[in-house]
Structures are given as C-alpha cells and as structure tokens.
Short mmCIF file of C-alpha atoms in Angstrom, two decimals:
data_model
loop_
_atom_site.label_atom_id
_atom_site.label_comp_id
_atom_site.label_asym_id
_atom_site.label_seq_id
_atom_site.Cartn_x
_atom_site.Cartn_y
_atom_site.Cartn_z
CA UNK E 674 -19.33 -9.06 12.37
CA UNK E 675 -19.30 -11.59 15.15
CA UNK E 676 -15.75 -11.24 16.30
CA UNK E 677 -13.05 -9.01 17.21
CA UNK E 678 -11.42 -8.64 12.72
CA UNK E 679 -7.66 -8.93 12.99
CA UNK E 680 -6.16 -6.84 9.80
CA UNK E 681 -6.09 -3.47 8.66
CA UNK E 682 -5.96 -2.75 4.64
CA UNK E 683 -5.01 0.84 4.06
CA UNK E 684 -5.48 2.29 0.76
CA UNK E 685 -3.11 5.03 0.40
CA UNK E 686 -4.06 8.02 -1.63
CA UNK E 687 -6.45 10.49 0.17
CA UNK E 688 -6.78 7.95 3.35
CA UNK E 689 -2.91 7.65 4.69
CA UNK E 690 -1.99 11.01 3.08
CA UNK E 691 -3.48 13.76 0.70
CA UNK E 692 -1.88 12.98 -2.36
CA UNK E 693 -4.74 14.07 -4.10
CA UNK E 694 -3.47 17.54 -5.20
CA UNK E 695 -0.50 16.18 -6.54
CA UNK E 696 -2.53 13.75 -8.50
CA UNK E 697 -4.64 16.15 -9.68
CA UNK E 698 -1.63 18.69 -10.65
CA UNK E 699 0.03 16.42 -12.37
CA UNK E 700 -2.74 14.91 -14.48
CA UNK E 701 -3.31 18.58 -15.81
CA UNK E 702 0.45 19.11 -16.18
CA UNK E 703 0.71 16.08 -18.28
CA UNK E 704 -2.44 16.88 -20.46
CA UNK E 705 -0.98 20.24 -21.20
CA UNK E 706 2.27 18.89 -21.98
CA UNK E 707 0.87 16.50 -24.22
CA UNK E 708 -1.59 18.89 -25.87
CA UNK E 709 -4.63 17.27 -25.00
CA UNK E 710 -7.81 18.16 -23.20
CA UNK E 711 -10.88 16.32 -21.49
CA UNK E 712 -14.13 16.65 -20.49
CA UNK E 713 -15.02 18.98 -17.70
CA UNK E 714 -15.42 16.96 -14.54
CA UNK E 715 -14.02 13.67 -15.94
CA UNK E 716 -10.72 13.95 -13.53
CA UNK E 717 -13.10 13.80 -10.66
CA UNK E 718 -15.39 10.88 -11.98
CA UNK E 719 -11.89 8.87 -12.42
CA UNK E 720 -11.36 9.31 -8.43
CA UNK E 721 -10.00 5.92 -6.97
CA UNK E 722 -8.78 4.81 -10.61
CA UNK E 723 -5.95 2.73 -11.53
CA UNK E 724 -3.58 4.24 -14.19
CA UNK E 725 -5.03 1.88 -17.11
CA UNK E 726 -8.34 2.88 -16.43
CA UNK E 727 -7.59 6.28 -16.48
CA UNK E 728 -5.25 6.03 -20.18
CA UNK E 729 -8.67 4.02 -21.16
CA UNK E 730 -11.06 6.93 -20.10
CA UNK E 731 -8.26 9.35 -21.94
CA UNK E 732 -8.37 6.67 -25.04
CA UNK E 733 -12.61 7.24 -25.33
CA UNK E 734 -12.30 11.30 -25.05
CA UNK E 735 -9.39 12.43 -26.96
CA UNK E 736 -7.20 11.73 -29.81
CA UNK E 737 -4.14 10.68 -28.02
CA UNK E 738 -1.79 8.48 -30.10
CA UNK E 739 0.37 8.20 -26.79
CA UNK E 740 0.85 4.17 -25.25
CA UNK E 741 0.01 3.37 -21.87
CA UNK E 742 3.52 3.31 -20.58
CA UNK E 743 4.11 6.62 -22.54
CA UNK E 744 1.28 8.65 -20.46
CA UNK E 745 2.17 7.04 -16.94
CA UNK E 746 5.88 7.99 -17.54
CA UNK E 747 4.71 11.22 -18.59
CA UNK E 748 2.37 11.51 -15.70
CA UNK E 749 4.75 10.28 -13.23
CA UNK E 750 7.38 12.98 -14.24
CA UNK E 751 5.23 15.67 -13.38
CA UNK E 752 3.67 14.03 -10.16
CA UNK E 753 7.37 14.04 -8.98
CA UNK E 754 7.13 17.74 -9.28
CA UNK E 755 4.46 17.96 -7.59
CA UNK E 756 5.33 16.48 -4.76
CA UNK E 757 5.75 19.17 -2.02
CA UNK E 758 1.81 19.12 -1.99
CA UNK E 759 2.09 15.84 -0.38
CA UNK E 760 1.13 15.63 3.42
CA UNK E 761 0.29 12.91 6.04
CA UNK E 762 -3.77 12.84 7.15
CA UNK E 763 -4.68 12.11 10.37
CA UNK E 764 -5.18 8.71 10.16
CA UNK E 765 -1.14 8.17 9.57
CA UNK E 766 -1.09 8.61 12.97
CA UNK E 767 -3.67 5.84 14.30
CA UNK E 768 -1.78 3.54 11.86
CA UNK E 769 1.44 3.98 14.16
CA UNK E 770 -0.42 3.89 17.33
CA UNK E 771 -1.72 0.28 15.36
CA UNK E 772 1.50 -1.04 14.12
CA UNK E 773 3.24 -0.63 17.90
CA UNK E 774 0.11 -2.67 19.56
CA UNK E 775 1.50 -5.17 16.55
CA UNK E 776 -1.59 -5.11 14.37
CA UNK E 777 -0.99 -6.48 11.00
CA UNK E 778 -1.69 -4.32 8.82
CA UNK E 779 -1.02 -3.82 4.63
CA UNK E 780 -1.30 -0.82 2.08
CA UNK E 781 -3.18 -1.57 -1.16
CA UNK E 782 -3.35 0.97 -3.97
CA UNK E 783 -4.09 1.43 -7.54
CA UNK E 784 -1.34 3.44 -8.39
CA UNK E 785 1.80 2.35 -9.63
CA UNK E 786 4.42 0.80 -7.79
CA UNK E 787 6.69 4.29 -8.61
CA UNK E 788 4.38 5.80 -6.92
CA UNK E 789 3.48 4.15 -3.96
CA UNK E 790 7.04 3.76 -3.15
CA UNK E 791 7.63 7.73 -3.54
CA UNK E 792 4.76 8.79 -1.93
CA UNK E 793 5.73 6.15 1.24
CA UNK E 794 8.92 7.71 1.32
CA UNK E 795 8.33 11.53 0.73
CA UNK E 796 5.84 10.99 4.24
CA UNK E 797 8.06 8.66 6.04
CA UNK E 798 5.40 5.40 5.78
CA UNK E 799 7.84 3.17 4.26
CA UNK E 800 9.01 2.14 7.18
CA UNK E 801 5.49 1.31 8.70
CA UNK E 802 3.99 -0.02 6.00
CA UNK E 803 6.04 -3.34 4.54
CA UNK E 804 3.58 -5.33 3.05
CA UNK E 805 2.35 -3.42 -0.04
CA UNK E 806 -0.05 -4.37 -2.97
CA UNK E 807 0.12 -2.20 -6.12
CA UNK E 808 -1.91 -1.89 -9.17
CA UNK E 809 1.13 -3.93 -10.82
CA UNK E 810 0.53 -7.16 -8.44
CA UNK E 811 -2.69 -8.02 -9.95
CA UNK E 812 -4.47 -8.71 -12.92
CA UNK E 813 -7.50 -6.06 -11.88
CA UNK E 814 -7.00 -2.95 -10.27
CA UNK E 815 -9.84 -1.41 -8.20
CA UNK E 816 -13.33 -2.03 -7.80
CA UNK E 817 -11.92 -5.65 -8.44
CA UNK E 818 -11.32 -7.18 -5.20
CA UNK E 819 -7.53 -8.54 -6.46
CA UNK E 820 -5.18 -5.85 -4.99
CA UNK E 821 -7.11 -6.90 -0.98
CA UNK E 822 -7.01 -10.32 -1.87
CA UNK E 823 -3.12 -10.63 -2.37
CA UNK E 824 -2.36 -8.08 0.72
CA UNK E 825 -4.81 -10.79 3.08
CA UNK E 826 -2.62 -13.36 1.58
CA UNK E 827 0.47 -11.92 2.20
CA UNK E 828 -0.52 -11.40 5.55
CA UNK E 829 -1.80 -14.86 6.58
CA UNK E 830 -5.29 -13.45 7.34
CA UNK E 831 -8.46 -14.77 6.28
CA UNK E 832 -10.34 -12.17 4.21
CA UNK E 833 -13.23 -11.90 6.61
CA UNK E 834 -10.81 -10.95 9.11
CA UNK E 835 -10.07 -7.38 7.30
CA UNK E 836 -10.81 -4.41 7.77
CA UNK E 837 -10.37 -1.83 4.71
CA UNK E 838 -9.99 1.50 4.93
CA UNK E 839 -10.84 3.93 1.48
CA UNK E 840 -11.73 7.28 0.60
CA UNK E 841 -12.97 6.34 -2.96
CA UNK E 842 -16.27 4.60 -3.90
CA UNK E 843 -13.85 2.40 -6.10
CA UNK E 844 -12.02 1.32 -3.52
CA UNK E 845 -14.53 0.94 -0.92
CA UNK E 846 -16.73 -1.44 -3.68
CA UNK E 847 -13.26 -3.65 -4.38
CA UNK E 848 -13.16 -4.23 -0.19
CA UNK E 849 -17.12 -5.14 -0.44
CA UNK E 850 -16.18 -7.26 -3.37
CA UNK E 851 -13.08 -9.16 -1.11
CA UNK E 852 -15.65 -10.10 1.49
CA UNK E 853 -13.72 -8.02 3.89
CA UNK E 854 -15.42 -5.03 6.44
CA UNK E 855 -15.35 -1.39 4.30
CA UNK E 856 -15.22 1.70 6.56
CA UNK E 857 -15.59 4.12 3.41
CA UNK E 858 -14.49 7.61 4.49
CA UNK E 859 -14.17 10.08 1.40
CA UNK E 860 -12.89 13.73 1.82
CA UNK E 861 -15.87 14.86 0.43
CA UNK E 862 -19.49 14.46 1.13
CA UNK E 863 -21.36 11.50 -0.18
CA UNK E 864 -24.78 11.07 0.13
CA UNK E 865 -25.03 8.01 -2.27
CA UNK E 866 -25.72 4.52 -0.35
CA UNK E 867 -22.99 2.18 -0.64
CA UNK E 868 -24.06 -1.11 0.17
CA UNK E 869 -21.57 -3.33 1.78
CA UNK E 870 -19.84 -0.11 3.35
CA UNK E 871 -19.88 2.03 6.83
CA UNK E 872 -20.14 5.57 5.52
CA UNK E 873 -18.11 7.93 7.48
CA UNK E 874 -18.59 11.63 6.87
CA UNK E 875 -15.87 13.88 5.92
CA UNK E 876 -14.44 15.45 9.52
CA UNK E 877 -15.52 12.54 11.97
CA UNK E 878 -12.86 10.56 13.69
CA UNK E 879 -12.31 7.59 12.08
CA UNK E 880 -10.68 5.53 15.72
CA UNK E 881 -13.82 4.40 17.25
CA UNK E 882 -14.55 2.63 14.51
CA UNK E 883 -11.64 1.02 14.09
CA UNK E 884 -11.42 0.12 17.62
CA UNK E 885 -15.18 -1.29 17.53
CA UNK E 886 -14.06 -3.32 14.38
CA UNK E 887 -10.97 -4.74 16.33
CA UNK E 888 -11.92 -4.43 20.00
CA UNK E 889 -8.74 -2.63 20.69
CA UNK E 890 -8.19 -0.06 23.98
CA UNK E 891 -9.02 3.56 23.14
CA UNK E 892 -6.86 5.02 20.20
CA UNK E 893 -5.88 8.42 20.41
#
C-alpha cells in the first residue's frame, strides 16, 4: 500500500455481529427436522460458505432428496428462531465512528438476501449499512472475488482502494482474489498462513489497523 485506501468492505456474519450461533443452531435444527445427519466437524469446515455450497456439501454426504430452495427455506425458518442469539461485535461500533467521518463503506455477505436484511435489522445496521452485496447479486459466492467486486462498483471506488474486513478464510481469500487489502480477523485462532491477508488474532483491536490502512485520526 502506497496511499491512504478509501473504502471499507464489511462482511457481516462473525465480523459486524455474532451471528454465528444462530447459524450454527439453525443448521442443526433444520438437519433434525429434515431427518438427516453429517459428518462430525463438517459444519465447521463450511465456515464462510454461501448457502449453495453448503446444500452441495449436504448433496455429497447424505441422502437428501430436498432442492436447494427447499433446504434454505427450511434453514431460514429456523434461523428466524434463533435469532435472540444475535448480538453486535465490537467492531459495529468503529463502523459508526467510520460512517459519521463519511467513509464509504459496503457490507458483502454470502448469505442470502433474507438474511442479511434480518440480521441488519434485528442489530439496528440497516440504517448504517445501505449499500449491500448478497450471495444473490452474483454469479459466485465466496472465495470468488464477485460479491467485493459489485460492492467497489456500487461505491465508485477502485478495487485497490478497499479495504475488507472477514472473519472466515473464505472470505478473506475472495478479498485477496478482488485485488483489494484483507485484514482477516477470525474468532478463533489460526495459525495457517494466508497469503494476501493481515492476520489478526482473536482479542486484538482491530482500529489501528484500520486507521493505518486509511490514515484516519485515532478511532476509539
């Protein structure tokens, strides 16, 4: 980087807010209700997915005769339940402090546009985030680079002018892929190098960075 970058691209689940647990509920709930069961650890290997790659992955390891638009209704149901497990992080925070010093910024997630648009509102984000790129924008979902394409598009920025902000490995590889600076902070310990990325460790403060990346006063 050889200049201040001028963008922020948020991705949403387990960076804005911990959405994770309903996720996770919900995907269990659904496999219950649908009498089906996976592999041990394959919920956690599909971290960062997009729906379609996660019917795909339920496709190779069981017997479901269900459609794609049959499971993510059925999933979405119960991640409605689920939804009091929903909470702002941290970073929600520096992402106001951002949008009132008038920093464009964008949201771009692999979930469903039902989705997004509930969790946004169930935290109260909807408001701050306008400019939003689901997995039903583009043709590829996550590690392609579509989803931060569109969202520097729609924003009038030049992708090297972006910073993107994930939790996943998937997502961070999708901003590497777009060209675009990758702070890649998951919410769990990862010692495997991601080239392309600035690793972050679970537990330290994301703001310096982002005011190194953007040569902004302090954040707080």
């Amino acid at each position: 980087m050889t200049h201040p970058l001028r963008a922020i691209l948020w991705d949403m689940d387990g960076t804005l807010i911990d959405s994770e647990p309903a996720h996770e509920a919900a995907f269990f709930s659904a496999l219950t209700e649908a009498g089906l069961t996976v592999p041990e650890g394959l919920h956690a290997e599909l971290l960062g997915a997009s729906g379609d790659t996660v019917f795909a992955a339920l496709r190779r390891t069981t017997e479901t005769a269900m459609t794609l638009t049959q499971w993510t209704d059925l999933k979405h149901r119960h991640f409605e339940r689920h939804a009091r497990a929903i909470t702002r992080l941290e970073t929600a925070a520096l992402a106001e402090q951002l949008a009132a010093r008038g920093v464009p910024m964008a949201l771009v997630s692999n979930s469903t546009a039902d989705e997004v648009t509930f969790c946004l509102r169930a935290t109260g984000l909807d408001t701050l985030l306008t400019t939003v790129v689901t997995r039903g924008d583009v043709a590829n979902g996550k590690p392609a680079p579509d989803g931060y394409l569109l969202a520097a598009q729609r924003l009038g920025v030049a992708p090297g002018d972006c910073i993107v902000i994930e939790d996943s490995r998937t997502g961070a590889t999708a901003g590497h892929a777009a060209k675009m600076q990758v702070i890649y902070h998951p919410q769990v310990p990862d010692a495997r190098p991601l080239p392309g990325a600035q690793y972050l460790a679970p537990g330290l403060p994301i703001a310096p960075l982002i005011e190194a990346f953007l040569g902004t006063p302090a954040l707080t």
